[in-house]
PDB file of C-alpha atoms in Angstrom:
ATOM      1  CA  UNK A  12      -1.711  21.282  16.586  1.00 77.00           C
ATOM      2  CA  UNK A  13      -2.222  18.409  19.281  1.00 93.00           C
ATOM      3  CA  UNK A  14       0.762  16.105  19.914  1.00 96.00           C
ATOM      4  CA  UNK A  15       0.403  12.905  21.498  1.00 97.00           C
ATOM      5  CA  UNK A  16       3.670  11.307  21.966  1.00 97.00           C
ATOM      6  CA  UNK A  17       4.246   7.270  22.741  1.00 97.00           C
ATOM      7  CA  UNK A  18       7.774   8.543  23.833  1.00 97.00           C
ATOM      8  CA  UNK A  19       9.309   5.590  21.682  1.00 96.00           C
ATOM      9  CA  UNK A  20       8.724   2.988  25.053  1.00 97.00           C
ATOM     10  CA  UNK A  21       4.626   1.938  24.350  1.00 97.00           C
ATOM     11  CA  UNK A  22       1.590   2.441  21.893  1.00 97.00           C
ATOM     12  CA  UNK A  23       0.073   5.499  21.703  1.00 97.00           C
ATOM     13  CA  UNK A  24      -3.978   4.479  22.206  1.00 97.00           C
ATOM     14  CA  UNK A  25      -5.364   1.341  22.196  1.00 97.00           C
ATOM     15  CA  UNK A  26      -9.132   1.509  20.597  1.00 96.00           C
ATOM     16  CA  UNK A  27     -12.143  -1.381  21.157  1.00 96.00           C
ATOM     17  CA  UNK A  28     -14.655   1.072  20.168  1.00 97.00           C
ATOM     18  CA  UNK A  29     -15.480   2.763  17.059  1.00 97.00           C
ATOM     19  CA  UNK A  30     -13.332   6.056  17.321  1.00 96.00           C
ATOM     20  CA  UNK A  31     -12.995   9.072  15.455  1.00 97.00           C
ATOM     21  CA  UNK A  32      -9.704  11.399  15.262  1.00 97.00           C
ATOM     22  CA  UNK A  33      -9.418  14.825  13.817  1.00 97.00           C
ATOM     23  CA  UNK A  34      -6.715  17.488  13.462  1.00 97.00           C
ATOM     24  CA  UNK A  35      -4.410  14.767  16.128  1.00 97.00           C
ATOM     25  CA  UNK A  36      -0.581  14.165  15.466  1.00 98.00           C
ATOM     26  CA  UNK A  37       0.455  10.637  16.798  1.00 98.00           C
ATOM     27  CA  UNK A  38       4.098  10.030  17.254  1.00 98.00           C
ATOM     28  CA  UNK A  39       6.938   7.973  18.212  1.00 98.00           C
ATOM     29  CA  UNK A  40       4.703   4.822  19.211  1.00 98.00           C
ATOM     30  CA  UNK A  41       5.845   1.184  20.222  1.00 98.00           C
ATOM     31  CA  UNK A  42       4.024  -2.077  19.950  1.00 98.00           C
ATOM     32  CA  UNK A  43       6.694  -4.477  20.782  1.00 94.00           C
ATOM     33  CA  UNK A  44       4.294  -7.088  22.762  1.00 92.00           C
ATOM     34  CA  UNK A  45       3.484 -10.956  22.350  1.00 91.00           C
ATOM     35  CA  UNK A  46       0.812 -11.633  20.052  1.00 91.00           C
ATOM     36  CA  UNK A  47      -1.277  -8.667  18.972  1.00 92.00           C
ATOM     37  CA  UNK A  48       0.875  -6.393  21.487  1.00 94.00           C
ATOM     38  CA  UNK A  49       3.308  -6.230  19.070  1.00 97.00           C
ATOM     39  CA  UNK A  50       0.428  -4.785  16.166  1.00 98.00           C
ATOM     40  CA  UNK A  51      -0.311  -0.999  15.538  1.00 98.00           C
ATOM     41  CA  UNK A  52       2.784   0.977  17.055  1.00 98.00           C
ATOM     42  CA  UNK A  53       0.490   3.868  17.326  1.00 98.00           C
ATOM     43  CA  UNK A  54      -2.664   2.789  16.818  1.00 98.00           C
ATOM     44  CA  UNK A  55      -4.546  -0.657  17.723  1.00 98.00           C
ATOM     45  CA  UNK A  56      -8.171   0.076  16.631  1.00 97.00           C
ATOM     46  CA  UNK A  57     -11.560  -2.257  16.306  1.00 96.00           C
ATOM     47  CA  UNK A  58     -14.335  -2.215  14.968  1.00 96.00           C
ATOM     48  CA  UNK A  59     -14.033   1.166  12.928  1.00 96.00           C
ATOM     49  CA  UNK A  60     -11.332   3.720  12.862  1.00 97.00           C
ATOM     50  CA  UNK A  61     -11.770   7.161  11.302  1.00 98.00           C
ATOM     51  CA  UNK A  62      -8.658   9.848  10.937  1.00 98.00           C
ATOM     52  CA  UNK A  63      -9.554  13.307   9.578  1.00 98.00           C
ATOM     53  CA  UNK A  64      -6.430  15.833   9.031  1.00 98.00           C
ATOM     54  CA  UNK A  65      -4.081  13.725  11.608  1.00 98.00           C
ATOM     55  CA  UNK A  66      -0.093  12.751  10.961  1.00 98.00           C
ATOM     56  CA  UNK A  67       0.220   9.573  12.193  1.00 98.00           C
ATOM     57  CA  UNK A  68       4.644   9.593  12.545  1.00 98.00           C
ATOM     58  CA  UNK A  69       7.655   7.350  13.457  1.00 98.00           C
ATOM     59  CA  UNK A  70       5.540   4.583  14.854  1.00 98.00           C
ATOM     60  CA  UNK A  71       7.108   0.850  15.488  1.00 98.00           C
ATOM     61  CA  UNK A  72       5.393  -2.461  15.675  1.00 98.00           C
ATOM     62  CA  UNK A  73       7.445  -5.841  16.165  1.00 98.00           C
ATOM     63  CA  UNK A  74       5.052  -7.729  14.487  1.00 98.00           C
ATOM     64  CA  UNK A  75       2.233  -5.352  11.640  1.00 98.00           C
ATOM     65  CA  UNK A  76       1.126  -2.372  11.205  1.00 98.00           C
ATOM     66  CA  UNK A  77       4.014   0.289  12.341  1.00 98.00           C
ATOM     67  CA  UNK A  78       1.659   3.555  12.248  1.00 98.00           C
ATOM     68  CA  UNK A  79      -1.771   1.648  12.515  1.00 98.00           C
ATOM     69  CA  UNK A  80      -3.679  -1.766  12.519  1.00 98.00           C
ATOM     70  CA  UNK A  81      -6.830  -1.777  12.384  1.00 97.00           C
ATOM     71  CA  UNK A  82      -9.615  -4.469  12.165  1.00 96.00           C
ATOM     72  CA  UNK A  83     -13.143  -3.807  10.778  1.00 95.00           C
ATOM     73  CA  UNK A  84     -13.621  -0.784   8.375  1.00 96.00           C
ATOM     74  CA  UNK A  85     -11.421   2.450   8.349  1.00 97.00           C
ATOM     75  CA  UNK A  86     -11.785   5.795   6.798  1.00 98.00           C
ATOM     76  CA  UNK A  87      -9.016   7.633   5.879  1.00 98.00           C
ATOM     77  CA  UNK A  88      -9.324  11.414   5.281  1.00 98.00           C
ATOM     78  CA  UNK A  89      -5.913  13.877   4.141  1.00 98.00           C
ATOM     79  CA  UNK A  90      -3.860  12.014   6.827  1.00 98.00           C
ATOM     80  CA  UNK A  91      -0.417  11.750   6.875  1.00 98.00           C
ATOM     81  CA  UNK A  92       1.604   8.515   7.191  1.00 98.00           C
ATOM     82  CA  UNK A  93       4.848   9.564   7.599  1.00 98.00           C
ATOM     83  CA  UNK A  94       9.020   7.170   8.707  1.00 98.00           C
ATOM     84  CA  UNK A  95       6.644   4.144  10.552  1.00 98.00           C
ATOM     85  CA  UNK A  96       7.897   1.012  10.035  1.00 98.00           C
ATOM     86  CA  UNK A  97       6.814  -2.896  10.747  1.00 98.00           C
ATOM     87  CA  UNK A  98       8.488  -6.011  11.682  1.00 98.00           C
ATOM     88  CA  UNK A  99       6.015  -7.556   8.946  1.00 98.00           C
ATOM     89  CA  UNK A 100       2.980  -6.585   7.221  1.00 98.00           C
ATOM     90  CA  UNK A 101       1.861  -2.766   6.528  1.00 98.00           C
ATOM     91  CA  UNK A 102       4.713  -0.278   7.333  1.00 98.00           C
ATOM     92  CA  UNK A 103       2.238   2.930   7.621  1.00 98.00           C
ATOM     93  CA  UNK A 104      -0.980   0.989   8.071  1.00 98.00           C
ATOM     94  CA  UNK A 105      -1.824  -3.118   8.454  1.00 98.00           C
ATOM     95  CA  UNK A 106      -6.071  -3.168   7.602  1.00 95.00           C
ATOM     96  CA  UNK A 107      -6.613  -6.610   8.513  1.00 91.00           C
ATOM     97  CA  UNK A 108      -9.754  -8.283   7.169  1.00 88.00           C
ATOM     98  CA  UNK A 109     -10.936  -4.714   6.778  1.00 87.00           C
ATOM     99  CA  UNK A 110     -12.140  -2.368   4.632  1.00 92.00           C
ATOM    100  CA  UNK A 111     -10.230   0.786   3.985  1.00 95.00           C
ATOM    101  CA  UNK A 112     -11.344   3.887   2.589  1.00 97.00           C
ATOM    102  CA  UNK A 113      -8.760   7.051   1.540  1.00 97.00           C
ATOM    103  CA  UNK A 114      -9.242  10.570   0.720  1.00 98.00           C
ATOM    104  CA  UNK A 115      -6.453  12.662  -0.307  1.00 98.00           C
ATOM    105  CA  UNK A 116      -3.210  11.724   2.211  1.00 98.00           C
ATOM    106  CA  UNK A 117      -0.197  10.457   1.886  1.00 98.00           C
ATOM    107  CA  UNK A 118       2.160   7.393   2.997  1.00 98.00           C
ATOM    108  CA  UNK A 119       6.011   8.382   2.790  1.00 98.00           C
ATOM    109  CA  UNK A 120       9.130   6.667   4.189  1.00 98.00           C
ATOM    110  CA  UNK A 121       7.453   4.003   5.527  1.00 98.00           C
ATOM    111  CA  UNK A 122       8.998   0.656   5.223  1.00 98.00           C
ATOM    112  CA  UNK A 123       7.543  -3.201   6.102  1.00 98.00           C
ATOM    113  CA  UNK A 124      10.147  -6.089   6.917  1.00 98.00           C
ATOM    114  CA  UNK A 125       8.109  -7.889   4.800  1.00 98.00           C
ATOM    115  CA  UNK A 126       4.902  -6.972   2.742  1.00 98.00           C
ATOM    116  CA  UNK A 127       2.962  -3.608   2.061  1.00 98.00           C
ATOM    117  CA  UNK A 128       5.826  -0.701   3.157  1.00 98.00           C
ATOM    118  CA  UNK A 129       3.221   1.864   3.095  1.00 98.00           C
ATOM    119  CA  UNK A 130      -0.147  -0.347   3.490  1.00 98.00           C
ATOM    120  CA  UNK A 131      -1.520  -3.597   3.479  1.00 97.00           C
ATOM    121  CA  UNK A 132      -4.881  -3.489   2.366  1.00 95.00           C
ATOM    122  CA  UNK A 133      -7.913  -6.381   2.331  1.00 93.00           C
ATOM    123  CA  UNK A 134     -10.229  -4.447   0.063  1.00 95.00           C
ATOM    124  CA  UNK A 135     -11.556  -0.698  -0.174  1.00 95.00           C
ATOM    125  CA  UNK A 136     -10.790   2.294  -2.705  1.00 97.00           C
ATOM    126  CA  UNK A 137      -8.426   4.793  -2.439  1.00 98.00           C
ATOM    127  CA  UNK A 138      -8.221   8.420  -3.946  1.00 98.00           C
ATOM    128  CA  UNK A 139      -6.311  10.927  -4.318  1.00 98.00           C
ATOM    129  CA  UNK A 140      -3.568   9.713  -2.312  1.00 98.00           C
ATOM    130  CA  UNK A 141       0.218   9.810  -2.785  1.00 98.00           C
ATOM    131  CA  UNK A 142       2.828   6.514  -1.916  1.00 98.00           C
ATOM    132  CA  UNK A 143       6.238   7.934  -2.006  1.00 98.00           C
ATOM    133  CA  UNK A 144       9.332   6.111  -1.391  1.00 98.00           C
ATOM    134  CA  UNK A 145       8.031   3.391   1.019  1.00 98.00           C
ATOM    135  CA  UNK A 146       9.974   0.100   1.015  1.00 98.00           C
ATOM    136  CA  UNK A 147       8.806  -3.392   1.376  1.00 98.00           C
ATOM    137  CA  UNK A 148      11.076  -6.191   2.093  1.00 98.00           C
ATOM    138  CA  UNK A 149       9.898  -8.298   0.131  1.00 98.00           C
ATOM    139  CA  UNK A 150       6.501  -7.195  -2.267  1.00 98.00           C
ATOM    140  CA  UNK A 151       4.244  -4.180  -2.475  1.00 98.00           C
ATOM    141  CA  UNK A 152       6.464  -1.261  -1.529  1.00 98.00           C
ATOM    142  CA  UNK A 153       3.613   1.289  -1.548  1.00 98.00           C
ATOM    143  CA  UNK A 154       0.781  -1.361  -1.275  1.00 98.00           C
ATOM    144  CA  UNK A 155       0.455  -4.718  -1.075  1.00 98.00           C
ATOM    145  CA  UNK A 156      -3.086  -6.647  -1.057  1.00 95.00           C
ATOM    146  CA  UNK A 157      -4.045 -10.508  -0.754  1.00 88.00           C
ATOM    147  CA  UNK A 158      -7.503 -11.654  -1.205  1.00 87.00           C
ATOM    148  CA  UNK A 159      -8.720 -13.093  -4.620  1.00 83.00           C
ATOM    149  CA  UNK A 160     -12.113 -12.380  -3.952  1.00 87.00           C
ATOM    150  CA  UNK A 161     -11.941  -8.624  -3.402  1.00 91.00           C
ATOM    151  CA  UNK A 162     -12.394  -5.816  -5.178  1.00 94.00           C
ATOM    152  CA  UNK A 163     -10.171  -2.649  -4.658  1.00 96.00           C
ATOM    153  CA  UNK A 164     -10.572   0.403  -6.693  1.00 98.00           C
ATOM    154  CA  UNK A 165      -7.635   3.318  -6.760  1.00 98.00           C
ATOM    155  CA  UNK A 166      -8.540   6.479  -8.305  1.00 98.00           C
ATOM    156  CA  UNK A 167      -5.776   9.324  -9.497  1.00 98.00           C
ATOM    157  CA  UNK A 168      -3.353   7.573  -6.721  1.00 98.00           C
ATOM    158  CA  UNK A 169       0.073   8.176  -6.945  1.00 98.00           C
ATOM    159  CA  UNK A 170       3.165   5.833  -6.582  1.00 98.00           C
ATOM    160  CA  UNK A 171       6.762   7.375  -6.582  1.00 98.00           C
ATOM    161  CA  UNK A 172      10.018   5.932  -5.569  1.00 98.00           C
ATOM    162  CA  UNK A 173       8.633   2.766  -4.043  1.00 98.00           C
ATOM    163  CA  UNK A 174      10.574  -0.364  -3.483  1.00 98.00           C
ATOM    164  CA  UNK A 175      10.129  -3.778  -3.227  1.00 98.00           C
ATOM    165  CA  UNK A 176      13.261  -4.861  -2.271  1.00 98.00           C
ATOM    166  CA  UNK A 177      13.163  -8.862  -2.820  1.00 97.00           C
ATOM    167  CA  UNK A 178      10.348 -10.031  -4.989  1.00 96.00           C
ATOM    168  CA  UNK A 179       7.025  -7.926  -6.995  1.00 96.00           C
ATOM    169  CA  UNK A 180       5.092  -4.909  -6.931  1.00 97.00           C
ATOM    170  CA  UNK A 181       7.535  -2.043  -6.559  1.00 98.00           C
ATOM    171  CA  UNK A 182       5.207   0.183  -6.315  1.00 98.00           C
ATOM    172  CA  UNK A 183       1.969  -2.218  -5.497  1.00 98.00           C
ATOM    173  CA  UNK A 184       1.181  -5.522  -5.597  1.00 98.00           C
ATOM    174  CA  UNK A 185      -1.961  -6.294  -5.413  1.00 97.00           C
ATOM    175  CA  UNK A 186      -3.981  -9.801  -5.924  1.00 95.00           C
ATOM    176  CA  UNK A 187      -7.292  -8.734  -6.114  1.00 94.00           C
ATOM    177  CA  UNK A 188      -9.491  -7.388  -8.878  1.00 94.00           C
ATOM    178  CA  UNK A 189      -8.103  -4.171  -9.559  1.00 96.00           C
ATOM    179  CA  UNK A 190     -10.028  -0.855 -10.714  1.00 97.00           C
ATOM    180  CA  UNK A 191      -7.390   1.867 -11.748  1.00 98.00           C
ATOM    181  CA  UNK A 192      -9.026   5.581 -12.894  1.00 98.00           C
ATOM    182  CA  UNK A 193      -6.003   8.031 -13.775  1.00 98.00           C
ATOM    183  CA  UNK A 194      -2.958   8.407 -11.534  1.00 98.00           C
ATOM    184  CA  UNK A 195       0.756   7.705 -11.660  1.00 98.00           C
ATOM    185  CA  UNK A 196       3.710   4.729 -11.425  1.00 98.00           C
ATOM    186  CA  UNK A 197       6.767   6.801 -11.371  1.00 98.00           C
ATOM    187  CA  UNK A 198      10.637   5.745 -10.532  1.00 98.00           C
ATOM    188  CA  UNK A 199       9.280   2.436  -8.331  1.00 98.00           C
ATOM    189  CA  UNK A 200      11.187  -0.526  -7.924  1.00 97.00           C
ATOM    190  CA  UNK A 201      11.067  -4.707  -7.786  1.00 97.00           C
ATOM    191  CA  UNK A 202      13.432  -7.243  -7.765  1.00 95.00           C
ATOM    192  CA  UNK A 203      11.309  -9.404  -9.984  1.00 95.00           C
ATOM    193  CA  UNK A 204       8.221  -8.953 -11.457  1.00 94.00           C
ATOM    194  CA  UNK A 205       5.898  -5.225 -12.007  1.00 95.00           C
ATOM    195  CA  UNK A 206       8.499  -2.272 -10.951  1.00 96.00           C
ATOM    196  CA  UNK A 207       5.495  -0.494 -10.903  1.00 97.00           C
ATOM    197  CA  UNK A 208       2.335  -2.328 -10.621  1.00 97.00           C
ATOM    198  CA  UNK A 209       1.920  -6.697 -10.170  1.00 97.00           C
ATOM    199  CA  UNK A 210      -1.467  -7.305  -9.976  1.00 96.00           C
ATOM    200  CA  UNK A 211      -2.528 -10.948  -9.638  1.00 93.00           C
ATOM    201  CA  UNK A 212      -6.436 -10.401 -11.007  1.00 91.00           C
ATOM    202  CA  UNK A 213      -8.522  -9.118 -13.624  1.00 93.00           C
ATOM    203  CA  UNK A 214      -7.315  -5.204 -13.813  1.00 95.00           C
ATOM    204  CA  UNK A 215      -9.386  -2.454 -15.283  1.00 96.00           C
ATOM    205  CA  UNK A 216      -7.310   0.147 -16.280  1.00 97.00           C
ATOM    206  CA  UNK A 217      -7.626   3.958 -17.617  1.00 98.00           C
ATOM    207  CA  UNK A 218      -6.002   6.923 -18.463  1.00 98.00           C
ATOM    208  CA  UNK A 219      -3.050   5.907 -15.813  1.00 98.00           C
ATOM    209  CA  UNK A 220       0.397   6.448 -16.672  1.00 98.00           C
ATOM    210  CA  UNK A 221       4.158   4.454 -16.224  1.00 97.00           C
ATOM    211  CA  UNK A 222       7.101   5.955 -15.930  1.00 97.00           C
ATOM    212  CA  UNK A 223      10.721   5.064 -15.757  1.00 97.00           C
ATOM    213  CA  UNK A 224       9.669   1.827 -13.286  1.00 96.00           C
ATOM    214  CA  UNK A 225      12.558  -1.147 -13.227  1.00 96.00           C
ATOM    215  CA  UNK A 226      11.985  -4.905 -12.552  1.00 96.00           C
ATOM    216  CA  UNK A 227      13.046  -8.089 -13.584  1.00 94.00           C
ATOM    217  CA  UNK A 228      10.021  -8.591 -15.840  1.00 92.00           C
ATOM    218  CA  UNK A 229       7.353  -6.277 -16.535  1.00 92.00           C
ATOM    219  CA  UNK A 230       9.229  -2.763 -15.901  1.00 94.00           C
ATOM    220  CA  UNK A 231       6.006  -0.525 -15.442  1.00 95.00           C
ATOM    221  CA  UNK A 232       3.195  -3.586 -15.237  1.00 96.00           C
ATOM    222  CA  UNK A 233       2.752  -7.389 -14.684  1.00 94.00           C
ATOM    223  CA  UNK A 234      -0.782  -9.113 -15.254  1.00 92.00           C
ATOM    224  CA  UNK A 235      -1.002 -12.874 -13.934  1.00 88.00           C
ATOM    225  CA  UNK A 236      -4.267 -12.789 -15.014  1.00 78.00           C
ATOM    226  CA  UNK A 237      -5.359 -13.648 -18.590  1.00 74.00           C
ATOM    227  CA  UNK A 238      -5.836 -10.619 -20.844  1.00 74.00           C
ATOM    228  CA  UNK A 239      -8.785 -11.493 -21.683  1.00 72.00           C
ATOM    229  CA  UNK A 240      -9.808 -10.907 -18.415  1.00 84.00           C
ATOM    230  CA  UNK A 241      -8.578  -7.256 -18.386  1.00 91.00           C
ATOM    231  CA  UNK A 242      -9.184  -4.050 -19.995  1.00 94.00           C
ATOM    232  CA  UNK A 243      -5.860  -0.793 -20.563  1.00 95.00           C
ATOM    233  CA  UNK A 244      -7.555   2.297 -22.049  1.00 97.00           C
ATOM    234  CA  UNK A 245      -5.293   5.341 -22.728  1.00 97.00           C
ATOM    235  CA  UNK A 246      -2.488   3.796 -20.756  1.00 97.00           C
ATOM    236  CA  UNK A 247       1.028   5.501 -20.887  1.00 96.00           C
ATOM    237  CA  UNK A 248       3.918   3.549 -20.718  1.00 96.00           C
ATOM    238  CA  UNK A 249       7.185   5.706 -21.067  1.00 96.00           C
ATOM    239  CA  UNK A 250      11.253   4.787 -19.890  1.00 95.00           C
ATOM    240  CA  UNK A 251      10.398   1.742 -18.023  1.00 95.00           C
ATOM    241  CA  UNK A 252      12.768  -1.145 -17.708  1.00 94.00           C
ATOM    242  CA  UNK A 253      13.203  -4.574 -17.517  1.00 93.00           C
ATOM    243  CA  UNK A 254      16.490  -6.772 -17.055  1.00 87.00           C
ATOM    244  CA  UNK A 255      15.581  -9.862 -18.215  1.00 77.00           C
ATOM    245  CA  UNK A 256      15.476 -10.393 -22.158  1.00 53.00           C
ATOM    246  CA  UNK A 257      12.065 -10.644 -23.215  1.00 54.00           C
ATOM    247  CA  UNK A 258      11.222  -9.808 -19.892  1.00 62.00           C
ATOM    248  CA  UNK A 259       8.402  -6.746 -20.941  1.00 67.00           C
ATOM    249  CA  UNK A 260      10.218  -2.958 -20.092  1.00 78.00           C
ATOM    250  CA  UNK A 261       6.454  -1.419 -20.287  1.00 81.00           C
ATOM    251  CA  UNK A 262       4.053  -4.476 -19.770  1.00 85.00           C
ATOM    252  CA  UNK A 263       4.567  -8.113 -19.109  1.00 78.00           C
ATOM    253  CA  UNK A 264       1.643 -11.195 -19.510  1.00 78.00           C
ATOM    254  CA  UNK A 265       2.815 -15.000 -18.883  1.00 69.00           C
ATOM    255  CA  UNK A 266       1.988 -16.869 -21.487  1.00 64.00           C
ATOM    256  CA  UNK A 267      -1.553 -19.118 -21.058  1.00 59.00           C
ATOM    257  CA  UNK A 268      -0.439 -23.199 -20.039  1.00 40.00           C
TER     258      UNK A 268
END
């Protein structure tokens, strides 16, 4: 396939039109600018942003998004985020304010400074695709989402070998309203609470299973949210861990005040 190369020295394209990418690798891209020169170490992309069958690799950005940033909607399609990291936010992808649509893909060996080692994510669904063994510095290894008011829906996803390395959400944190059909938390990691799942709204969960996850509190999965608030149907819970005493291996709810 096509190889387009940022030879490690500037950004691979810059995009202020709504762009579409198919069957493209992207490598080896800087963003270390000022201000938003220092976003999307391959890609910089608004209003829309589609990538069909690409590999976006190895991308740097001093500041978010190591492989891409994007602002306005993006769509997602068996792409390949692959060893791009961020000084901040979203070590494979930073969607800010946008919404983000997946098919199928994957984010591996990604890593964020800060939040989201694989993606940071305002709102969208995701499906099918894999998070393996990204690292956050501080929350969301795989994922990491902040906006209250947002829905974001993740169907037969899967989450191995994440870490947060400081603080929640080994494998995602995510403070939204949460929608989870099927998939996998398997071997992720936090320093404090969810090793594999924090989520900081209602959740609706199904048929989704945690295994062998480590945190503080809440091993496999922490709810801030009241339980009355959320739903777990056919959830599997199986060799997670938690250090603290009383701290929830498989599941861990704060008490009302």
């Amino acid at each position: 396939g096509v190889r387009v190369s940022g030879n490690n020295t500037s950004r691979v394209f810059y995009m202020s039109a709504p762009v579409s990418i198919k069957a493209l690798t992207l490598q080896n891209g800087k963003a270390g600018g000022g201000g938003s020169g220092g976003d999307g170490g391959n890609i910089y992309a608004t209003p829309a942003l589609t990538l069909t069958d690409a590999a976006v690799l190895t991308g740097t950005a001093l500041r978010n998004g190591g492989g891409v940033y994007v602002i306005g909607t993006a769509l997602l399609i068996n792409t390949q985020f692959s060893s791009n990291t961020a000084g901040n936010d979203g070590g494979g992808v930073n969607a800010e304010n946008a919404n983000i649509a997946s098919a199928g893909g994957s984010f591996q060996n990604n890593s964020a400074a800060q939040r989201g080692g694989g993606l940071k994510i305002f709102e969208g669904a995701l499906t099918g695709t894999q998070f393996l063994s990204n690292t956050a510095g501080t929350a969301g290894g795989g994922v990491w989402a902040q906006n209250l008011d947002s829905t974001i829906v993740f169907t037969q996803v899967v989450f191995v070998g994440n870490t947060a390395q400081s603080e929640d959400g080994g494998g995602a944190k995510i403070n939204a309203l949460l929608r989870v059909v099927g998939g996998l938390f398997e071997r992720n990691q936090a320093v404090t609470y969810g090793g594999g799942l924090y989520v900081g709204g209602a959740l609706n969960m199904t048929g989704t299973q945690f295994l062998s996850n480590t945190a503080d509190s809440g091993g496999g999965l922490n709810i801030l949210a009241p339980m009355a608030d959320s739903s777990l149907t056919n959830v599997t819970f199986r060799g997670n861990t938690a250090d603290f005493v009383g701290g929830g291996g498989s599941l861990f709810v704060p008490p009302p005040y």
